[in-house]
Coordinates of C-alpha atoms (C1' of nucleotides) in Angstrom, one line a residue:
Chain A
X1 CA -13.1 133.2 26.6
X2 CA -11.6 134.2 29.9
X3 CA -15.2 133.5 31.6
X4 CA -15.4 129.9 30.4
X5 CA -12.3 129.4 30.5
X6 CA -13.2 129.7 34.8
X7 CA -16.3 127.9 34.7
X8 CA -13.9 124.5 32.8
X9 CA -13.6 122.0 35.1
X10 CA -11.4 119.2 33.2
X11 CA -13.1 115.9 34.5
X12 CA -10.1 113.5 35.6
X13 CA -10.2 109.8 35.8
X14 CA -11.7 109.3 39.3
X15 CA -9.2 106.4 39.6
X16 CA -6.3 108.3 39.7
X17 CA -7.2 110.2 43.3
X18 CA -8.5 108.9 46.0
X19 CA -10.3 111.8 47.0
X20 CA -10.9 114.7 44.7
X21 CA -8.9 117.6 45.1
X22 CA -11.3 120.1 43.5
X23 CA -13.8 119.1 46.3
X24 CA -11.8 120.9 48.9
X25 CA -9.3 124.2 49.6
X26 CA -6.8 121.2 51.0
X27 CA -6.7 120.1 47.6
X28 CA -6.5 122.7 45.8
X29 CA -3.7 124.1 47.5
X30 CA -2.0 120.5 46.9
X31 CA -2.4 120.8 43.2
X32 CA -1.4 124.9 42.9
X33 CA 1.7 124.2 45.7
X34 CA 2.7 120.8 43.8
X35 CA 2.6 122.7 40.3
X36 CA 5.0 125.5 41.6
X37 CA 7.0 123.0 43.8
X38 CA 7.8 120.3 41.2
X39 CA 8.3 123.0 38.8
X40 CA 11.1 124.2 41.0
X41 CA 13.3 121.4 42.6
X42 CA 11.7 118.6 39.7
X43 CA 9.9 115.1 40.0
X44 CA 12.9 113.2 41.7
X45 CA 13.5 115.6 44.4
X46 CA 9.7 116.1 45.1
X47 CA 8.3 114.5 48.2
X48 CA 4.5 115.2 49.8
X49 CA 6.8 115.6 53.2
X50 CA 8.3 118.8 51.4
X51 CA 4.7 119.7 50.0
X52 CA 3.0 119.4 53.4
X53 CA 5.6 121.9 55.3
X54 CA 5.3 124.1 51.8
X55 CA 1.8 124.3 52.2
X56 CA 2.1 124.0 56.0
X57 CA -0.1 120.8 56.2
X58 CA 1.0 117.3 56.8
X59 CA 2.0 114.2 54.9
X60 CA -0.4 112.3 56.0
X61 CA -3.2 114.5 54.6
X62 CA -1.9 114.6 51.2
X63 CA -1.9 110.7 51.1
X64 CA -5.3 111.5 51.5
X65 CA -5.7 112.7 48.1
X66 CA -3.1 110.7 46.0
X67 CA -1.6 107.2 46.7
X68 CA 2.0 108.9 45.4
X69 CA 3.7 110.8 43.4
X70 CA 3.3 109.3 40.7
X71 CA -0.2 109.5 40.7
X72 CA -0.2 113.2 41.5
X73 CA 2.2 113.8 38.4
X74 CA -0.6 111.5 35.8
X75 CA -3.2 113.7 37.6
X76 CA -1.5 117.5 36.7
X77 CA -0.4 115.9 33.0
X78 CA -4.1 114.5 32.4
X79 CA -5.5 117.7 33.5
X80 CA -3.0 119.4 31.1
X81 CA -3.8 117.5 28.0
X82 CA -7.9 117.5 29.0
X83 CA -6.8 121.6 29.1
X84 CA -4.9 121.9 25.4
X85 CA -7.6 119.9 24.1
X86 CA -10.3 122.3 24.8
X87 CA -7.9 125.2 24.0
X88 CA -7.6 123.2 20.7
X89 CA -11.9 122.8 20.1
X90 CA -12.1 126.3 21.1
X91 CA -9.8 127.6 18.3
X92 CA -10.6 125.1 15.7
X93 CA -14.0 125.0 15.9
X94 CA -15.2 127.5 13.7
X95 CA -12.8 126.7 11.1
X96 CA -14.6 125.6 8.2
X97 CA -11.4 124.9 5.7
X98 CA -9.9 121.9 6.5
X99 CA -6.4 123.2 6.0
X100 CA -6.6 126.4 8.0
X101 CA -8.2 124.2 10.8
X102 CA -5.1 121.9 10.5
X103 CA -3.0 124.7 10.4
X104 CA -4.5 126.3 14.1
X105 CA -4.3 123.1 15.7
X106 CA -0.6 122.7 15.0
X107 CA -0.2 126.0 16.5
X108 CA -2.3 125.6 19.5
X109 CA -0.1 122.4 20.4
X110 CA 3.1 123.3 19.3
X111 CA 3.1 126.5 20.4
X112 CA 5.0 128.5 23.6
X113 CA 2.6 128.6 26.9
X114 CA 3.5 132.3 27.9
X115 CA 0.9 134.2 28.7
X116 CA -0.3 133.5 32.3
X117 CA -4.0 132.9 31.1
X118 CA -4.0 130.8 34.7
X119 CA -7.3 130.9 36.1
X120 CA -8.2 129.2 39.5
X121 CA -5.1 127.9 41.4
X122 CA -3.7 125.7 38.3
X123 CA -0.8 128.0 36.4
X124 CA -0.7 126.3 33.2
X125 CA 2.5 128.4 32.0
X126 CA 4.2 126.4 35.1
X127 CA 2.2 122.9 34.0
X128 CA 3.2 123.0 30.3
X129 CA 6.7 123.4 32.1
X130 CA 6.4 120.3 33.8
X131 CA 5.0 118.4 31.1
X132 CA 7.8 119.2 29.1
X133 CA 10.9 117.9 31.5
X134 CA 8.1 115.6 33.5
X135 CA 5.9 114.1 31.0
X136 CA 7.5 111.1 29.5
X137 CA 8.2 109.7 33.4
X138 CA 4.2 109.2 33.3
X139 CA 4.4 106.7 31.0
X140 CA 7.9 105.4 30.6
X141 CA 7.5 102.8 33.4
X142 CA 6.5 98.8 33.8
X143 CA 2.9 99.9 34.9
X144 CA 2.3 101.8 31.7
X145 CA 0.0 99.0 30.3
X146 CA -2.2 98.2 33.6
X147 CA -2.6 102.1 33.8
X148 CA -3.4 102.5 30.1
X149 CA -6.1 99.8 30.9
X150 CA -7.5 101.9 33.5
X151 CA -7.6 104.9 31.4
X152 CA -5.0 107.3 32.9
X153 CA -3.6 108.4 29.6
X154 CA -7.3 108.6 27.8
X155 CA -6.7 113.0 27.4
X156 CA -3.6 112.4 25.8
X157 CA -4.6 109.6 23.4
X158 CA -7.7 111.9 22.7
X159 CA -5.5 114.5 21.8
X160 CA -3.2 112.2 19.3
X161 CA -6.3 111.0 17.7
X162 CA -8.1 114.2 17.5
X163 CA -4.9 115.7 15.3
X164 CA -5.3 112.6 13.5
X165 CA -8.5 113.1 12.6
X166 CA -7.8 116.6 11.4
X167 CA -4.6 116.0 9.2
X168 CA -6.9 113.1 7.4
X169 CA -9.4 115.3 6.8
X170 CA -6.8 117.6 4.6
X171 CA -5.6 114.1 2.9
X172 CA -7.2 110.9 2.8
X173 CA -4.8 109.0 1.1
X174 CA -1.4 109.9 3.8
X175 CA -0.3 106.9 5.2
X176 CA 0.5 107.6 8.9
X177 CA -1.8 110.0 10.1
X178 CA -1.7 109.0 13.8
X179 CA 2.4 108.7 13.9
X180 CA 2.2 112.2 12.5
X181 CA 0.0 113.2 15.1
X182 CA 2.1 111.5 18.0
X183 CA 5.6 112.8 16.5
X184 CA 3.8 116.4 16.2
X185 CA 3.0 116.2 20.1
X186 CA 5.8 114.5 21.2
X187 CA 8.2 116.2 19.0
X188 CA 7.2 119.7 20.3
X189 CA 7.9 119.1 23.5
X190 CA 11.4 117.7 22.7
X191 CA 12.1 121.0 20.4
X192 CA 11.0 122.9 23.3
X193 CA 13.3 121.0 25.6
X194 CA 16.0 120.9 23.1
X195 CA 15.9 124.8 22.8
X196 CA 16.0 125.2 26.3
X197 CA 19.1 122.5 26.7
X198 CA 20.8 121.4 23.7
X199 CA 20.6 124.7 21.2
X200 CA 23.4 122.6 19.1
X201 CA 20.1 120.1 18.4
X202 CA 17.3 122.1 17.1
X203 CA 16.9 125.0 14.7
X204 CA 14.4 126.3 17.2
X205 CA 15.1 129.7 19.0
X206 CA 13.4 133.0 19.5
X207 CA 12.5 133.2 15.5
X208 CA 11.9 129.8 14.4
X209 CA 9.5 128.5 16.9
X210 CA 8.5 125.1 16.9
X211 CA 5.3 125.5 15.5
X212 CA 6.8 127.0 12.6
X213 CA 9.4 123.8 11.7
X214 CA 6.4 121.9 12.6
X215 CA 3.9 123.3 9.9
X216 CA 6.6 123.1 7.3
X217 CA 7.3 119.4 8.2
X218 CA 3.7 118.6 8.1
X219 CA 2.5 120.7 5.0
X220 CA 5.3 118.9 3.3
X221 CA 4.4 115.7 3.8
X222 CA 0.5 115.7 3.2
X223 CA -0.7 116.7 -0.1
X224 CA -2.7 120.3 -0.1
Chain B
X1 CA 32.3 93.2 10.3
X2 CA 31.6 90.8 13.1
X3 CA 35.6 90.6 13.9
X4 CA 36.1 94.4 13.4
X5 CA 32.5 95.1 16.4
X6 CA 34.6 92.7 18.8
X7 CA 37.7 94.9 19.1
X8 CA 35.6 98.1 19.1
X9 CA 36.1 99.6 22.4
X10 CA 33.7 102.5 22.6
X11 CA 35.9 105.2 24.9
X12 CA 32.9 106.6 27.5
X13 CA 33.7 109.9 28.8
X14 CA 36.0 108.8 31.8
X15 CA 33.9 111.5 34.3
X16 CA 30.7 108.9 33.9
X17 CA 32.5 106.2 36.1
X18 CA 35.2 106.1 39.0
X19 CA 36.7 103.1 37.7
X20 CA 36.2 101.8 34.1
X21 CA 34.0 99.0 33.8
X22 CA 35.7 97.6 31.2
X23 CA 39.2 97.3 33.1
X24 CA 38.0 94.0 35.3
X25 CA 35.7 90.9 35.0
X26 CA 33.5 92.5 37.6
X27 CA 33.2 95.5 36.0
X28 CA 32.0 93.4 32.8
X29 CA 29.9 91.5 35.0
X30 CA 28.3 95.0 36.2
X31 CA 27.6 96.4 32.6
X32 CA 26.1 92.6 31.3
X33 CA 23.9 92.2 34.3
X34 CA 22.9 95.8 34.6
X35 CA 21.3 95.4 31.2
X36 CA 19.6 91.9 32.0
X37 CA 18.3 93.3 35.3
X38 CA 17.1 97.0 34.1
X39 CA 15.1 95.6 30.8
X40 CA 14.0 93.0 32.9
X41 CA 13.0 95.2 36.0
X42 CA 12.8 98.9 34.7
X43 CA 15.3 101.4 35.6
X44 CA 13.0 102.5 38.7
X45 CA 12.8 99.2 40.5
X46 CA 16.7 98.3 39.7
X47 CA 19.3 98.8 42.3
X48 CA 22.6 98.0 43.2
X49 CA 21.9 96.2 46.0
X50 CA 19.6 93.8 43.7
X51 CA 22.3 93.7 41.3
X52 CA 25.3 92.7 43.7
X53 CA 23.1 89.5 45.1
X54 CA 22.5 88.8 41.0
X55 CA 26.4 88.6 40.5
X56 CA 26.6 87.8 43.7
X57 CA 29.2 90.4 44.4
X58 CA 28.2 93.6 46.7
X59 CA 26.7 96.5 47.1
X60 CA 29.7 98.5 47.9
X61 CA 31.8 96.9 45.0
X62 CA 29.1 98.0 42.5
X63 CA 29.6 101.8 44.3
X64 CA 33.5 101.8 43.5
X65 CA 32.2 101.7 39.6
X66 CA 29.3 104.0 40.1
X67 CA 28.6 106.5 41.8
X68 CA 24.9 106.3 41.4
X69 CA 22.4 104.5 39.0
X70 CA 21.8 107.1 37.3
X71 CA 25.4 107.5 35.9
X72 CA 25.1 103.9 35.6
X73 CA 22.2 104.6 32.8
X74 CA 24.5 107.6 31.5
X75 CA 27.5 104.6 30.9
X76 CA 25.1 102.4 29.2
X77 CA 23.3 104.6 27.3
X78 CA 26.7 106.4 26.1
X79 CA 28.0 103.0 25.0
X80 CA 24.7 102.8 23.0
X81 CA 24.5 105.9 21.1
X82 CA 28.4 105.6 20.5
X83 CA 27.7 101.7 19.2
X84 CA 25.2 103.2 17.2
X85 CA 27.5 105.6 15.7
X86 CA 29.7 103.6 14.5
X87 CA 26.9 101.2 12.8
X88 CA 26.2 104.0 11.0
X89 CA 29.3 105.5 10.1
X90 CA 30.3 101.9 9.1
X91 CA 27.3 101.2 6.9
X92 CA 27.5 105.1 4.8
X93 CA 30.9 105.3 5.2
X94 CA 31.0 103.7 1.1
X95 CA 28.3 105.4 -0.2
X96 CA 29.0 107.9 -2.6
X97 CA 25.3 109.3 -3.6
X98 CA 23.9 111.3 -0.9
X99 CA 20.7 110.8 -1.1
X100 CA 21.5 107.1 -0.8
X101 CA 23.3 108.0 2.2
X102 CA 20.6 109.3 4.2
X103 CA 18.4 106.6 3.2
X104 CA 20.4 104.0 4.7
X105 CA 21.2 106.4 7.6
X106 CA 17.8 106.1 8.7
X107 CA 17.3 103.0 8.3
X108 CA 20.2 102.3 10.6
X109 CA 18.9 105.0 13.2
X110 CA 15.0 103.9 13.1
X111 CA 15.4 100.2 12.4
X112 CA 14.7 97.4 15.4
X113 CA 17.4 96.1 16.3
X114 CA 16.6 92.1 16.2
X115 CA 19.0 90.2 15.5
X116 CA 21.2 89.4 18.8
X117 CA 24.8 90.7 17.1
X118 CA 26.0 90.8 20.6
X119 CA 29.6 91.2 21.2
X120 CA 31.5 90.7 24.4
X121 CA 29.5 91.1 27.6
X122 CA 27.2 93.7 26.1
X123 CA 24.0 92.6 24.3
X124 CA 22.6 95.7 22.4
X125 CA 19.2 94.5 21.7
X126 CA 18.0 94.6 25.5
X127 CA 20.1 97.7 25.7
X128 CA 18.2 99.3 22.4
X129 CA 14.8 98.3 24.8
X130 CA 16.4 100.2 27.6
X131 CA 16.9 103.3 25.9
X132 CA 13.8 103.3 24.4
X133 CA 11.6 102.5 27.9
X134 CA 14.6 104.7 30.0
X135 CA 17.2 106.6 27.9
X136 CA 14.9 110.3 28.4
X137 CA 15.2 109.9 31.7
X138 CA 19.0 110.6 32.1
X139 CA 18.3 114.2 30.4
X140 CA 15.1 114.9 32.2
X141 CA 16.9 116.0 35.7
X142 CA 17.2 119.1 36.6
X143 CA 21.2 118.4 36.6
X144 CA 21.1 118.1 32.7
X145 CA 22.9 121.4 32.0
X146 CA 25.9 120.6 34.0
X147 CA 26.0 117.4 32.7
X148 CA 25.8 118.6 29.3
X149 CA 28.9 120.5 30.4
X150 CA 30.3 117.7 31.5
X151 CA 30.1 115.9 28.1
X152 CA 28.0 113.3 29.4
X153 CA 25.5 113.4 26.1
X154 CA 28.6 113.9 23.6
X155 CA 27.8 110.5 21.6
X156 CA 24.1 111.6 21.2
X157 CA 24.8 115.2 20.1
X158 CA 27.3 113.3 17.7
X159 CA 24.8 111.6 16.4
X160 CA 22.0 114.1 15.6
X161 CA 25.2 116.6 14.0
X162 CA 26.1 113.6 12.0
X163 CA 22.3 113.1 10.8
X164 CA 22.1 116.8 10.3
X165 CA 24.9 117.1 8.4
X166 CA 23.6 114.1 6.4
X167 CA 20.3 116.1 5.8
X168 CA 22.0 119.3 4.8
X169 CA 24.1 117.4 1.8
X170 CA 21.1 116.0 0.6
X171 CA 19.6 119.8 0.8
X172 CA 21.6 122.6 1.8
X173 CA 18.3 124.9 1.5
X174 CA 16.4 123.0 4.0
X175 CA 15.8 125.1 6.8
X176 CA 15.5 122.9 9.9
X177 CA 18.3 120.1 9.2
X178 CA 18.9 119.8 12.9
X179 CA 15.5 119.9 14.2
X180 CA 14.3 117.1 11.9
X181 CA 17.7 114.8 13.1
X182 CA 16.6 114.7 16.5
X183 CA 13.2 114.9 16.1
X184 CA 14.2 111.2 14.2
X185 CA 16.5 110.1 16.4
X186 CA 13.9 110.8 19.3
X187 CA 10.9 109.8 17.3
X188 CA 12.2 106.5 16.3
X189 CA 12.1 105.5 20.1
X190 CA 8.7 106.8 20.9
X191 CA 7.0 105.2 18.1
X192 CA 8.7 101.7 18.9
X193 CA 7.5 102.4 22.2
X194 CA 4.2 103.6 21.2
X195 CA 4.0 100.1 19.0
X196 CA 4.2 97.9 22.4
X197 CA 2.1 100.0 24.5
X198 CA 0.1 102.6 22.5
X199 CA -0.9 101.1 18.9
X200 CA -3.7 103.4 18.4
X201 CA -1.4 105.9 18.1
X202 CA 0.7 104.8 15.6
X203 CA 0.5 103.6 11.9
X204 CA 3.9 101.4 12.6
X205 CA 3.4 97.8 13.0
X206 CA 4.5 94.3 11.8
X207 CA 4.8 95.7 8.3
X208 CA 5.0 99.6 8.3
X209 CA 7.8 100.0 10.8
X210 CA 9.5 103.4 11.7
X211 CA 11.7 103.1 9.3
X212 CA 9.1 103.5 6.3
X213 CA 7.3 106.4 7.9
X214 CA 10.7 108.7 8.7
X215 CA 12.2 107.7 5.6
X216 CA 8.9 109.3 3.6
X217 CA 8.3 112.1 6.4
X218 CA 12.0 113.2 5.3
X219 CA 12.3 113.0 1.8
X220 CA 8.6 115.0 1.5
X221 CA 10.5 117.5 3.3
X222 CA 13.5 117.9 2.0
X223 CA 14.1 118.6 -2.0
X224 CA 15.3 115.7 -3.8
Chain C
dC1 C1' -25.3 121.2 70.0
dA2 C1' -24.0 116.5 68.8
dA3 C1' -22.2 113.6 65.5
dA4 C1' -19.6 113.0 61.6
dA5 C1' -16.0 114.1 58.7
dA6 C1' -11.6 116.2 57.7
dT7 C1' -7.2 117.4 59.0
dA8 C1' -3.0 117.5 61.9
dA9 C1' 0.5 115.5 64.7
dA10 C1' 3.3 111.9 65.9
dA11 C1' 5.3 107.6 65.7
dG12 C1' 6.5 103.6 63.3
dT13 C1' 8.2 100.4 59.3
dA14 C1' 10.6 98.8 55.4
dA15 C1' 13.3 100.0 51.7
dT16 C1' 16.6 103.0 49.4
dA17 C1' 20.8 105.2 48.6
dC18 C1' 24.4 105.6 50.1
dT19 C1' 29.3 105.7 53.4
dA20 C1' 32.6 103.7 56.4
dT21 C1' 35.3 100.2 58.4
dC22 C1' 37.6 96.1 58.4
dA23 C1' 38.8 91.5 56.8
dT24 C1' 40.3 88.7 53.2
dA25 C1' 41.7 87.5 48.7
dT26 C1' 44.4 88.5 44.6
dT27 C1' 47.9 90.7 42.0
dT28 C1' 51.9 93.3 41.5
dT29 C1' 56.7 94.4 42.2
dA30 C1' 61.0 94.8 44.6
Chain D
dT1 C1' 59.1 84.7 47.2
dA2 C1' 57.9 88.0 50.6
dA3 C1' 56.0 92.4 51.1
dA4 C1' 53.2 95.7 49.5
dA5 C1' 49.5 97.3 47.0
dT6 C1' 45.1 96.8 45.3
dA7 C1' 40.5 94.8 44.6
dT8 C1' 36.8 92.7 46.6
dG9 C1' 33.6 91.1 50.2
dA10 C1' 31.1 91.4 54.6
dT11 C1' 29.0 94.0 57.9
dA12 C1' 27.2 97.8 60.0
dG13 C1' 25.6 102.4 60.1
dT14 C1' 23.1 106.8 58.6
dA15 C1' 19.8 109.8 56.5
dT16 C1' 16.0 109.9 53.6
dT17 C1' 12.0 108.2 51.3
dA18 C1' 7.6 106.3 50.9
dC19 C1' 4.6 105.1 53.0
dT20 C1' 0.9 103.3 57.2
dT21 C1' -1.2 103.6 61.6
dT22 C1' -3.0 105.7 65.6
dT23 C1' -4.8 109.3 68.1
dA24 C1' -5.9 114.1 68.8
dT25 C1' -7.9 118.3 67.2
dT26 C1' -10.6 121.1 64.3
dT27 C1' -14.3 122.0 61.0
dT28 C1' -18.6 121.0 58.9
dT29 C1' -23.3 119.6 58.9
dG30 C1' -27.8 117.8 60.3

DNA sequence: CAAAAATAAAAGTAATACTATCATATTTTA
DNA sequence: TAAAATATGATAGTATTACTTTTATTTTTG
């Protein structure tokens, strides 16, 4: 697992760079130092000024590789969601029952990112981080439509629609499959977030993990 | 109910401002414009400079109300959650069956809100579209624990206790009461924004709207 | 080794997010 | 009703952000 895990290259909309950051060690630090630094002070204190004295380059060369911030932030989310998705064929795969295949992929999204599996420069313990207090900021703007257009969200949609496909497959007849599948991925970053934030909101904690109020909520609502 | 919603005053937590809004013309003129310019605009582009030449008042009067924008976005999405409150309080308040209740509880929580029942200076449709594109965004900082303490999220947190609560007389076995009230009261604004910008990813539409799908995702979860 | 490409350094611009000062208008109250 | 207090408006100023441009230097490659 570990070794393909390495050899994964999750292919990102070319529009979203200007140049490629997995062509060169310049952008690679950009992405590694931009994970950790976002991370650490958030999205609205992050500038590519602060970046380039982090990683002791300049600002100028990080415009290079991303128009703004913005842009930088639907790169690290896309190549999160392009990452869980294989991390979700991987696991499912081989899962023959239809159920138990449901059942894995609830896991595999809902779950805690804790072990530092990281491989290359991207720490995805870190990213999963930022895509729960960053995430919604991607998308949550007046562009969101134009940018949708261009395809900037197409890992996450995939996702959504490939948990979609996979509760349908356990019932035909449910009615809303793919606001299941949204509330399941949405939702688990909220009860993560909650949990973190606003214990009072969530019955989530060190026992009850979000995946299990998830597979309760689903198995409840599908017929088995 | 029309005359009893014009003399509701909802009391915002007096921290959010430095002087209430509500105490001048201007400050009403703040608050109705706010709303016009941020739907209109998006919270990202909006700023008090635009707003003081749209009332054509200034900059630096706006700052004695606000310190920032985003306490600004804290004020009017307070005044939302707290309006929204006492819709539902107002509409269950009679019911005796609780199973009744909840039903019309989430109808009131997940429902659009269409018609323009606008009191005062404040018109609540555009503010329901602003805390569906915006309202995650004033808990997404990195500030959100201290402004927790603060009290700044009090009418929220009311509102998913008051759902809970709802939940739990319905079913007091039901282990997750509070994780499935905000997972509502946040779901309910992602899938009417995923209906304008993502429709692939939801079943809600013209005819199956949010309401329908949380009302069955509940009672499949909890006993009846 | 020369040419091309990438990066760094520095400077410049327009806008943002404020703060401060002072003038003027309005309201309060003595 | 005059004086005092308060609210608002106009203007200017500061630091930071979010870039763009230019030029110099370093690295890569043919």
């Amino acid at each position: 697992m570990k070794y393909i895990l390495q050899d994964l290259k999750v292919k990102i909309n070319d529009k979203i760079y200007i140049k490629d950051p997995e062509s060169s060690a310049l952008g690679k630090r950009i992405i590694e130092n931009s994970i950790i630094m976002i991370q650490e002070i958030g999205f609205e204190s992050f500038t590519f000024k602060k970046l380039g004295e982090k990683i002791k380059s300049n600002e100028s060369s990080i415009y290079r590789y991303f128009e703004n911030k913005h842009k930088l932030l639907l790169y690290l989310t896309s190549w999160y969601w392009g990452w869980l998705e294989y991390q979700l064929v991987f696991a499912t795969n081989s899962i023959s029952n239809s159920e138990d295949k449901l059942r894995k992929a609830i896991e595999i999204i809902t779950r805690t990112i804790e072990e530092d599996s990281s491989f290359s420069h991207i720490n995805e313990v870190l990213l999963n981080k930022i895509v729960i207090n960053e995430y919604s900021k991607s998308y949550l703007t007046k562009e969101v439509d134009e940018e949708n257009k261009e395809g900037y969200f197409s890992f996450y949609k995939r996702l959504v629609i490939r948990l979609n496909d996979m509760i349908k497959e356990v019932d035909t007849t449910y009615p809303y499959p793919s606001s299941l599948s949204s509330t399941i991925i949405e939702g688990a970053l909220h009860q993560h977030f909650l949990k973190d934030h606003f214990p009072s909101l969530t019955n989530c904690n060190e026992t009850i993990t979000p995946t299990t109020y998830f597979t309760d909520l689903v198995f409840n609502s599908i017929k088995k």
